[in-house]
Amino acid sequence: MTTPTETSGPPAGAQPDGASTDLPTKKIEGRSPGRIAWDRLKRDKVALAGGVVVILLVLAAIFAPVLSALFGHPPNEPHADQINPDLGLPKGAFGGMSSEFLLGVDPVFGRDVFSRVLYGAQISMLVALGAALLSVSIGVVMGVTAGYFGGWVDAFISRLMDILLSFPQLLFSIALVSVIPNSVLGLGDTTVRVCVLVLVIGFFGWPYIGRIVRGQAMSLREREFVDAARSLGAGRAHILFRELLPNLVAPILVYATLIIPTNILNEAALSFLGAGVRPPSASWGQMLSDAVRIYQADPTYMVIPGLAIFITVLAFNLFGDGLRDALDPKGN
């Protein structure tokens, strides 16, 4: 009976002449949460488009004087030659649009609508961003305090939130703006009214984010890393600012991007009702209010500021929704 002969040789896959058998391997790189969120956001083309529009709108508001000088006229400069003296309406079709007046002129005065829309964007962005910053600052502090300490502190802050949420913000804003003087501490009328709008809208808006942060803080305070920090002797300030707040960045950013369009609508509504900036300062809501009287004869003057509000609010909402999905740790 023959037995199979065992032959010695190089193992399968080995290279002759002592060549290395190590195959090139791809280095695995760890990704931070921010990198993961950015990769998710890049895949959302709609959110990126909204973010690009937001950036363009902010730049247009910042450089309104430059754009107005290059492509238009001063926002408060009247052009009587562009107005029909019998009707008080712009000459020509579509509100007097031409190569000289890209978006036409407003009725009665003949002011450049393009420039007034740009300067109106300044007012809307300034009020919306300032009020959002104020709301987020107060809401985060109050929400974290209520959620972490609990007890009577939580009960007091929660009842305060309920009171502010039930307060008639619109009526209070109209009443407050109507009684403020034209100048305070040397500030002009427009500056004073913008500051009042920021304070009113921002102060009455913080309970919304306060509730969100409070709920997140109540959940985080029971987590293991908080117990570990507490067992190591960390104080309350350390736990609040070094343990809880870094884990609340995602919902805070998302809420901030979503509250800005709400603030823009609030500012436009107040200006529409006459509680915003006064003429001749430009405001989108004020332009809509002026267009109500003549929209049947000149609908263009109502469409342009309405589109400006619509595009701005839509862009912020699309970007905010995409940012929320990107920061969601359960996202794909």
Coordinates of C-alpha atoms in Angstrom, one line a residue:
M1 CA 0.0 0.0 0.0
T2 CA 1.4 3.3 -1.1
T3 CA 1.2 6.4 1.0
P4 CA 1.0 9.9 -0.4
T5 CA 4.3 11.6 -0.6
E6 CA 4.4 14.8 1.4
T7 CA 6.3 17.5 -0.5
S8 CA 7.8 20.5 1.2
G9 CA 7.5 23.9 -0.5
P10 CA 6.5 27.4 0.0
P11 CA 3.0 27.9 1.4
A12 CA 0.2 29.0 -0.9
G13 CA 0.4 32.6 -1.8
A14 CA 4.1 33.0 -0.8
Q15 CA 6.4 34.9 -3.1
P16 CA 9.7 33.4 -4.3
D17 CA 13.1 34.7 -3.5
G18 CA 12.1 35.9 -0.1
A19 CA 9.7 38.6 -1.4
S20 CA 7.5 40.2 1.2
T21 CA 4.0 38.7 1.5
D22 CA 2.5 41.8 3.1
L23 CA -0.3 43.2 1.0
P24 CA -0.9 47.0 1.0
T25 CA -3.6 47.9 3.5
K26 CA -5.7 51.1 3.5
K27 CA -5.2 53.2 6.6
I28 CA -8.4 53.5 8.6
E29 CA -9.0 57.1 9.7
G30 CA -11.4 58.0 12.6
R31 CA -14.0 60.6 11.9
S32 CA -15.1 63.2 14.4
P33 CA -18.9 63.8 14.9
G34 CA -18.5 67.1 13.1
R35 CA -16.9 65.4 10.1
I36 CA -19.7 62.8 10.0
A37 CA -22.3 65.5 10.2
W38 CA -20.6 67.4 7.3
D39 CA -20.5 64.3 5.2
R40 CA -24.2 63.7 5.7
L41 CA -24.9 67.4 5.0
K42 CA -22.9 67.2 1.7
R43 CA -25.2 64.4 0.5
D44 CA -28.3 66.5 1.0
K45 CA -28.3 68.7 -2.1
V46 CA -31.5 70.5 -1.2
A47 CA -30.1 71.6 2.2
L48 CA -26.8 72.7 0.5
A49 CA -28.8 74.8 -2.0
G50 CA -30.7 76.4 0.9
G51 CA -27.4 77.1 2.6
V52 CA -26.0 78.7 -0.5
V53 CA -29.0 80.9 -0.8
V54 CA -28.8 81.9 2.9
I55 CA -25.1 82.9 2.4
L56 CA -26.0 85.0 -0.7
L57 CA -28.8 86.7 1.1
V58 CA -26.6 87.6 4.1
L59 CA -23.9 88.9 1.8
A60 CA -26.5 90.9 -0.2
A61 CA -27.6 92.5 3.1
I62 CA -24.1 93.3 4.2
F63 CA -23.0 94.8 0.9
A64 CA -26.3 96.5 0.2
P65 CA -24.7 100.0 -0.1
V66 CA -22.2 98.6 -2.7
L67 CA -24.8 96.7 -4.7
S68 CA -27.1 99.7 -4.6
A69 CA -24.4 102.0 -5.9
L70 CA -23.4 99.5 -8.7
F71 CA -26.8 98.4 -9.9
G72 CA -29.3 100.9 -8.6
H73 CA -30.0 104.2 -6.9
P74 CA -30.0 105.4 -3.3
P75 CA -33.0 103.8 -1.5
N76 CA -34.7 107.0 -0.5
E77 CA -34.0 109.0 -3.6
P78 CA -37.3 110.0 -5.4
H79 CA -37.6 109.8 -9.2
A80 CA -40.7 111.8 -10.1
D81 CA -39.9 111.3 -13.8
Q82 CA -40.7 107.6 -13.4
I83 CA -44.2 108.2 -12.0
N84 CA -47.3 108.9 -14.0
P85 CA -48.5 112.3 -12.6
D86 CA -52.2 111.5 -13.1
L87 CA -52.3 108.0 -11.6
G88 CA -49.3 108.1 -9.2
L89 CA -48.1 104.7 -10.6
P90 CA -44.9 103.8 -12.2
K91 CA -44.6 104.3 -15.9
G92 CA -44.1 101.2 -18.1
A93 CA -45.0 97.6 -17.5
F94 CA -44.1 95.5 -14.4
G95 CA -43.8 98.4 -12.0
G96 CA -41.4 100.4 -14.3
M97 CA -38.7 97.7 -14.6
S98 CA -35.9 98.7 -16.9
S99 CA -32.1 98.5 -17.3
E100 CA -31.9 101.5 -15.0
F101 CA -34.4 100.3 -12.4
L102 CA -34.0 96.5 -12.3
L103 CA -37.0 95.8 -10.1
G104 CA -38.9 99.0 -11.0
V105 CA -39.9 101.9 -8.7
D106 CA -42.4 102.3 -5.9
P107 CA -45.6 104.2 -6.5
V108 CA -46.0 107.9 -5.6
F109 CA -42.3 108.5 -4.9
G110 CA -40.5 106.5 -7.6
R111 CA -37.8 105.1 -5.4
D112 CA -35.7 102.2 -6.6
V113 CA -37.3 99.0 -5.5
F114 CA -34.1 97.0 -6.0
S115 CA -32.2 99.2 -3.5
R116 CA -35.1 99.2 -1.0
V117 CA -35.3 95.4 -1.1
L118 CA -31.6 95.2 -0.3
Y119 CA -31.8 97.6 2.6
G120 CA -35.0 95.9 3.8
A121 CA -32.9 92.7 3.9
Q122 CA -30.5 94.5 6.3
I123 CA -33.4 95.2 8.7
S124 CA -34.9 91.7 8.5
M125 CA -31.5 89.9 8.9
L126 CA -30.4 92.2 11.7
V127 CA -33.6 91.7 13.7
A128 CA -33.8 88.0 13.0
L129 CA -30.2 87.2 13.8
G130 CA -30.2 89.5 16.9
A131 CA -33.4 88.1 18.2
A132 CA -32.3 84.5 17.6
L133 CA -29.0 85.1 19.5
L134 CA -30.9 86.6 22.4
S135 CA -33.4 83.7 22.4
V136 CA -30.8 81.0 22.3
S137 CA -28.7 82.6 25.0
I138 CA -31.5 82.9 27.5
G139 CA -33.2 79.7 26.5
V140 CA -30.0 77.6 26.9
V141 CA -29.1 79.0 30.3
M142 CA -32.7 78.7 31.6
G143 CA -33.2 75.2 30.0
V144 CA -30.0 73.7 31.3
T145 CA -30.6 75.1 34.7
A146 CA -34.1 73.8 34.9
G147 CA -33.2 70.4 33.5
Y148 CA -30.1 69.8 35.7
F149 CA -31.3 71.1 39.1
G150 CA -34.9 70.0 38.9
G151 CA -37.1 70.5 41.9
W152 CA -38.4 74.0 42.7
V153 CA -36.0 75.5 40.2
D154 CA -37.4 73.5 37.4
A155 CA -41.0 74.2 38.5
F156 CA -40.4 78.0 38.7
I157 CA -38.7 78.2 35.2
S158 CA -41.3 75.9 33.7
R159 CA -44.1 78.1 34.9
L160 CA -42.3 81.2 33.7
M161 CA -42.1 79.6 30.2
D162 CA -45.8 78.9 30.3
I163 CA -46.6 82.5 31.1
L164 CA -44.4 83.9 28.3
L165 CA -45.8 81.4 25.8
S166 CA -49.3 82.5 26.6
F167 CA -48.4 86.2 26.5
P168 CA -49.8 88.1 23.4
Q169 CA -46.4 89.0 21.9
L170 CA -47.8 90.8 18.9
L171 CA -50.0 93.1 20.9
F172 CA -47.3 93.8 23.4
S173 CA -44.8 94.6 20.6
I174 CA -47.3 97.1 18.9
A175 CA -48.0 98.8 22.3
L176 CA -44.3 99.0 23.2
V177 CA -43.1 100.3 19.9
S178 CA -45.8 102.9 19.6
V179 CA -44.8 104.6 22.9
I180 CA -41.0 104.6 22.6
P181 CA -39.4 108.0 21.8
N182 CA -37.9 108.8 18.4
S183 CA -34.4 108.9 19.9
V184 CA -32.8 107.3 23.0
L185 CA -29.2 107.9 24.2
G186 CA -28.4 109.7 21.0
L187 CA -29.6 106.7 18.8
G188 CA -31.7 107.4 15.8
D189 CA -35.3 106.3 15.3
T190 CA -34.5 103.3 13.1
T191 CA -31.8 102.1 15.5
V192 CA -34.0 102.4 18.5
R193 CA -36.9 100.5 16.8
V194 CA -34.5 97.8 15.6
C195 CA -33.2 97.3 19.2
V196 CA -36.8 97.2 20.5
L197 CA -37.8 94.6 18.0
V198 CA -34.7 92.4 18.8
L199 CA -35.5 92.6 22.5
V200 CA -39.2 91.9 22.2
I201 CA -38.9 89.1 19.6
G202 CA -35.9 87.6 21.3
F203 CA -37.3 87.7 24.9
F204 CA -40.6 86.1 24.0
G205 CA -38.9 83.5 21.9
W206 CA -36.6 81.9 24.4
P207 CA -39.2 79.6 26.0
Y208 CA -39.3 77.5 22.9
I209 CA -35.7 76.5 22.9
G210 CA -35.8 76.5 26.7
R211 CA -38.2 73.6 26.7
I212 CA -36.1 71.7 24.2
V213 CA -32.9 72.2 26.1
R214 CA -34.6 71.4 29.4
G215 CA -35.8 68.0 28.1
Q216 CA -32.4 67.1 26.7
A217 CA -30.7 68.2 30.0
M218 CA -33.0 66.1 32.1
S219 CA -32.1 63.1 29.9
L220 CA -28.3 63.8 30.0
R221 CA -28.1 64.3 33.7
E222 CA -28.8 60.6 34.3
R223 CA -26.1 59.4 31.9
E224 CA -23.0 57.6 33.0
F225 CA -20.5 60.3 32.1
V226 CA -22.3 62.8 34.3
D227 CA -22.2 60.3 37.2
A228 CA -18.6 59.7 36.6
A229 CA -17.8 63.4 36.6
R230 CA -19.8 63.8 39.8
S231 CA -18.0 60.8 41.5
L232 CA -14.6 62.4 40.6
G233 CA -15.6 65.5 42.5
A234 CA -16.6 67.8 39.7
G235 CA -18.7 70.7 40.7
R236 CA -22.0 71.8 39.3
A237 CA -20.4 74.5 37.1
H238 CA -18.1 71.9 35.5
I239 CA -20.9 69.5 34.9
L240 CA -23.1 72.2 33.3
F241 CA -20.5 73.8 31.1
R242 CA -18.1 70.9 30.4
E243 CA -20.4 67.9 30.4
L244 CA -23.9 68.9 29.5
L245 CA -23.5 71.9 27.1
P246 CA -21.1 70.2 24.6
N247 CA -23.7 67.5 24.2
L248 CA -26.4 70.1 23.5
V249 CA -24.7 71.8 20.6
A250 CA -26.6 69.9 18.0
P251 CA -30.2 70.7 19.0
I252 CA -29.1 74.3 19.8
L253 CA -27.7 74.8 16.3
V254 CA -30.7 73.2 14.7
Y255 CA -33.1 75.4 16.6
A256 CA -31.2 78.5 15.9
T257 CA -31.4 77.9 12.1
L258 CA -35.1 77.2 12.4
I259 CA -36.0 80.2 14.6
I260 CA -34.4 82.7 12.3
P261 CA -37.1 82.5 9.5
T262 CA -39.8 82.7 12.3
N263 CA -38.2 85.9 13.4
I264 CA -38.1 87.3 9.9
L265 CA -41.8 86.7 9.6
N266 CA -42.4 88.3 13.0
E267 CA -40.5 91.4 11.9
A268 CA -42.3 91.6 8.6
A269 CA -45.7 91.3 10.4
L270 CA -44.8 94.0 12.8
S271 CA -43.6 96.3 10.0
F272 CA -46.8 95.5 8.1
L273 CA -48.9 96.6 11.0
G274 CA -46.8 99.8 11.4
A275 CA -44.9 98.7 14.6
G276 CA -41.6 98.2 12.8
V277 CA -39.1 100.7 11.4
R278 CA -40.7 104.0 10.2
P279 CA -40.5 105.4 6.7
P280 CA -38.4 106.3 4.8
S281 CA -36.4 103.4 6.1
A282 CA -37.0 100.3 4.0
S283 CA -38.6 97.2 5.3
W284 CA -40.2 94.2 3.5
G285 CA -43.3 94.2 5.7
Q286 CA -43.6 98.0 5.2
M287 CA -43.4 97.6 1.5
L288 CA -46.2 95.0 1.6
S289 CA -48.3 97.3 3.7
D290 CA -47.8 100.1 1.1
A291 CA -48.7 97.7 -1.7
V292 CA -52.1 96.8 -0.2
R293 CA -53.5 100.1 -1.4
I294 CA -52.5 99.8 -5.0
Y295 CA -51.9 96.0 -5.6
Q296 CA -54.8 95.9 -8.1
A297 CA -53.2 98.5 -10.3
D298 CA -49.6 97.6 -9.7
P299 CA -49.3 94.0 -8.4
T300 CA -45.5 93.9 -9.0
Y301 CA -44.8 96.1 -6.0
M302 CA -46.5 93.5 -3.8
V303 CA -44.9 90.4 -5.5
I304 CA -41.3 91.5 -5.1
P305 CA -41.1 92.0 -1.3
G306 CA -43.4 88.9 -0.9
L307 CA -41.0 86.8 -3.0
A308 CA -38.0 88.2 -0.9
I309 CA -39.7 87.0 2.3
F310 CA -40.7 83.7 0.8
I311 CA -37.3 82.8 -0.6
T312 CA -35.5 83.8 2.6
V313 CA -37.8 81.8 4.9
L314 CA -37.7 78.8 2.6
A315 CA -33.9 78.8 2.3
F316 CA -33.5 78.9 6.1
N317 CA -36.0 76.2 6.6
L318 CA -34.4 73.9 4.0
F319 CA -31.0 74.4 5.5
G320 CA -32.3 73.9 9.0
D321 CA -34.0 70.7 8.1
G322 CA -30.9 69.4 6.4
L323 CA -28.7 70.4 9.4
R324 CA -31.1 68.6 11.7
D325 CA -30.8 65.4 9.7
A326 CA -27.1 65.7 9.5
L327 CA -26.6 66.1 13.2
D328 CA -29.0 63.3 14.1
P329 CA -26.9 60.4 15.3
K330 CA -29.5 57.9 14.2
G331 CA -29.3 59.2 10.6
N332 CA -28.1 57.0 7.7

